Tab-separated table of C-alpha atoms in Angstrom:
chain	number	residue	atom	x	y	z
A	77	UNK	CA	0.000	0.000	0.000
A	78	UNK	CA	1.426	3.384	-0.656
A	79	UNK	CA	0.831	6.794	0.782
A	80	UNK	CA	-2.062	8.738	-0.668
A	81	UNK	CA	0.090	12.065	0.176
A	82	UNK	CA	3.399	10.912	-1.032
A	83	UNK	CA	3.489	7.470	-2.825
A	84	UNK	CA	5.572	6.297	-0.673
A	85	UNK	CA	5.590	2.531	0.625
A	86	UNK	CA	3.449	2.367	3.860
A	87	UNK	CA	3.961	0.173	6.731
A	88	UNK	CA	0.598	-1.850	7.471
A	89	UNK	CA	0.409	-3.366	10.934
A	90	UNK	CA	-2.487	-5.613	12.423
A	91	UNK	CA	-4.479	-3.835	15.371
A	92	UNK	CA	-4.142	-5.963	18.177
A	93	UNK	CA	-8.085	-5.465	19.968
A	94	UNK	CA	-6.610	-3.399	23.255
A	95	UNK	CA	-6.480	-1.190	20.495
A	96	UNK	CA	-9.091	-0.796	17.975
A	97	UNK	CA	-11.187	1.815	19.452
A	98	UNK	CA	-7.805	4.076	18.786
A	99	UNK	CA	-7.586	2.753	15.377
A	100	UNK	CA	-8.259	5.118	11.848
A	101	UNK	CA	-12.026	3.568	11.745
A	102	UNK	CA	-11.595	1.359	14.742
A	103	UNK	CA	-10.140	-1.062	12.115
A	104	UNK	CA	-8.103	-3.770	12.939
A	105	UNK	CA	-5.423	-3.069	10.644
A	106	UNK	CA	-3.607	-0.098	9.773
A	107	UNK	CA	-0.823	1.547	8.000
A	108	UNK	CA	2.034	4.477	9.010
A	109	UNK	CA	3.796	6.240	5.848
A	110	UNK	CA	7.662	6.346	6.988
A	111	UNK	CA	7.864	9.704	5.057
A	112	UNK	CA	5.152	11.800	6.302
A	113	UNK	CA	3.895	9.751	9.286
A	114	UNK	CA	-0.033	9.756	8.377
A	115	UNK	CA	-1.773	7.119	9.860
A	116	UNK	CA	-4.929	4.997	7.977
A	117	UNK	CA	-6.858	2.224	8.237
A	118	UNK	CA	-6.230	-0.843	6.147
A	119	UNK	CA	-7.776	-3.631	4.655
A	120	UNK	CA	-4.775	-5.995	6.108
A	121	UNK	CA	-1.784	-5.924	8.124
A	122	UNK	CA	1.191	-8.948	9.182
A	123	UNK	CA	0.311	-9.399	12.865
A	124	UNK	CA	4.477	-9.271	13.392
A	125	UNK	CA	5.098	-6.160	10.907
A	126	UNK	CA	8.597	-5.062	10.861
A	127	UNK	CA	8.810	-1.055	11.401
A	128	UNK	CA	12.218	-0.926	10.195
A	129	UNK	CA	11.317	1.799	7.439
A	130	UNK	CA	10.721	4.255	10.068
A	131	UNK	CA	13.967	3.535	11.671
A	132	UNK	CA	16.346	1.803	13.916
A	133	UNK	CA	14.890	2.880	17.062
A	134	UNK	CA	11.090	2.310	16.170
A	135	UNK	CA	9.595	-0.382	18.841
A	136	UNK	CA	8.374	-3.553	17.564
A	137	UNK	CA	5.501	-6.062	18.280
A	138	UNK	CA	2.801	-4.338	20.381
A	139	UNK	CA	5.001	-1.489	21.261
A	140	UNK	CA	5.241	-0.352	17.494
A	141	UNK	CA	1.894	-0.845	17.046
A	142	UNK	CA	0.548	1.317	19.801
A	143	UNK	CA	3.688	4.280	18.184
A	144	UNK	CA	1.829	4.129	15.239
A	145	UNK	CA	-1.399	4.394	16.000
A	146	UNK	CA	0.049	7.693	18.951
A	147	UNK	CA	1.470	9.245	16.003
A	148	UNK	CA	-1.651	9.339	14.081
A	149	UNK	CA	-3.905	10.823	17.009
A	150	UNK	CA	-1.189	13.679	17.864
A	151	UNK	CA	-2.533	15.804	14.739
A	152	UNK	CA	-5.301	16.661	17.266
A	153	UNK	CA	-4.209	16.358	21.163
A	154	UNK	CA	-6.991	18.298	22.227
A	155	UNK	CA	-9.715	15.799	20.474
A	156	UNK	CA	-7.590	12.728	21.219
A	157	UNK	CA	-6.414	13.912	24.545
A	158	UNK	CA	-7.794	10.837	26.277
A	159	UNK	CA	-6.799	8.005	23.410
A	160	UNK	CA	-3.051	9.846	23.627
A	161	UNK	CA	-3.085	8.457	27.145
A	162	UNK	CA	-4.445	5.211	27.036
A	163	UNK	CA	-2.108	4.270	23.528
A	164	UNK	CA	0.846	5.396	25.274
A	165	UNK	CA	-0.101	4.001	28.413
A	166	UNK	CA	-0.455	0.716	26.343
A	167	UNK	CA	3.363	1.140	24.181
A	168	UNK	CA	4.922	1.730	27.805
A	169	UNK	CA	3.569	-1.523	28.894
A	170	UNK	CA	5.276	-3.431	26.285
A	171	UNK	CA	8.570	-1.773	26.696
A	172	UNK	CA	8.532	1.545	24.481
A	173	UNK	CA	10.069	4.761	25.633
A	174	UNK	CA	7.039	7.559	24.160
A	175	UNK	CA	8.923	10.356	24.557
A	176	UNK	CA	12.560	8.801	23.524
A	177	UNK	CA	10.428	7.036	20.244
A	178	UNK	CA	8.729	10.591	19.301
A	179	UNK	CA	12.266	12.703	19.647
A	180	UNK	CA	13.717	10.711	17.647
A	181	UNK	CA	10.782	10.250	15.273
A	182	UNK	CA	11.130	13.773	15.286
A	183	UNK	CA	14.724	14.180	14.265
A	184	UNK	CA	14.780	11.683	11.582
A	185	UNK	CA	11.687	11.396	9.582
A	186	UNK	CA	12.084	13.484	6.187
A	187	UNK	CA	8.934	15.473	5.917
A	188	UNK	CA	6.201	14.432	8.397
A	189	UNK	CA	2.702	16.054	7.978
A	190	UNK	CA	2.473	17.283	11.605
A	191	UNK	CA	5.548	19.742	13.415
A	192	UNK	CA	6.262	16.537	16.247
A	193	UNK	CA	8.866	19.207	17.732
A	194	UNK	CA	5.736	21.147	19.094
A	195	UNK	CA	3.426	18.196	19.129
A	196	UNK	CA	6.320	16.277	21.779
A	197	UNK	CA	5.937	19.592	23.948
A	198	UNK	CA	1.984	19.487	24.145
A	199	UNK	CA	2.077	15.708	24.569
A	200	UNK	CA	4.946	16.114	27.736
A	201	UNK	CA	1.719	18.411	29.178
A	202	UNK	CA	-0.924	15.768	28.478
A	203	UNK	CA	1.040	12.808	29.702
A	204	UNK	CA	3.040	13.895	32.962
């Protein structure tokens, strides 16, 4: 699947059901674009993706997943305040660092579709 905004190769994940109701359409797969970080829903996803395109220090497994799918509800904290919490809540869990995973995200990805410099202030607010 490629991105809609880019045409760039998109990684699809499975939603594991913790997660769903955080999910583009509560679907129970989904897809990140490495390039500009949009999140969708998708028709299928590998239940072990590999989220290497988005870079070494990317969580895996269930962690990954629940990066994703916090990346793609930071365009709006204020609507998602309460999702923002329980996904990273969730990634913590299973071993992910949120703010480490988003600084980084933030310093590496190419041309994301949402300024994560600012967004990784407002979230330190929402989270702490």
């Amino acid at each position: 699947m490629h991105c809609t905004h880019c045409d760039v190769e998109t990684v699809a994940f499975a939603v594991p059901p913790a997660l769903r109701a955080h999910a583009p359409d509560e679907s129970d797969a989904a897809s990140i674009c490495p390039q500009c970080l949009r999140v969708v829903s998708a028709t299928e996803g590998p239940v072990d993706s590999s989220f290497d395109a988005l870079g070494p220090s990317f969580p895996h497994g269930e962690a990954g997943v629940s990066m994703a799918l916090l990346v793609g509800l930071l365009d709006s904290i204020a609507l998602n305040r309460r999702a923002i919490e329980d996904v990273a809540a969730h990634a913590e869990q299973h071993g992910a660092d949120v703010f480490l995973t988003l600084d980084r995200l933030a310093a590496t990805t190419a041309d994301p579709s949402l300024d994560l410099d600012r967004r990784l202030v407002q979230i330190h607010s929402v989270l702490d």
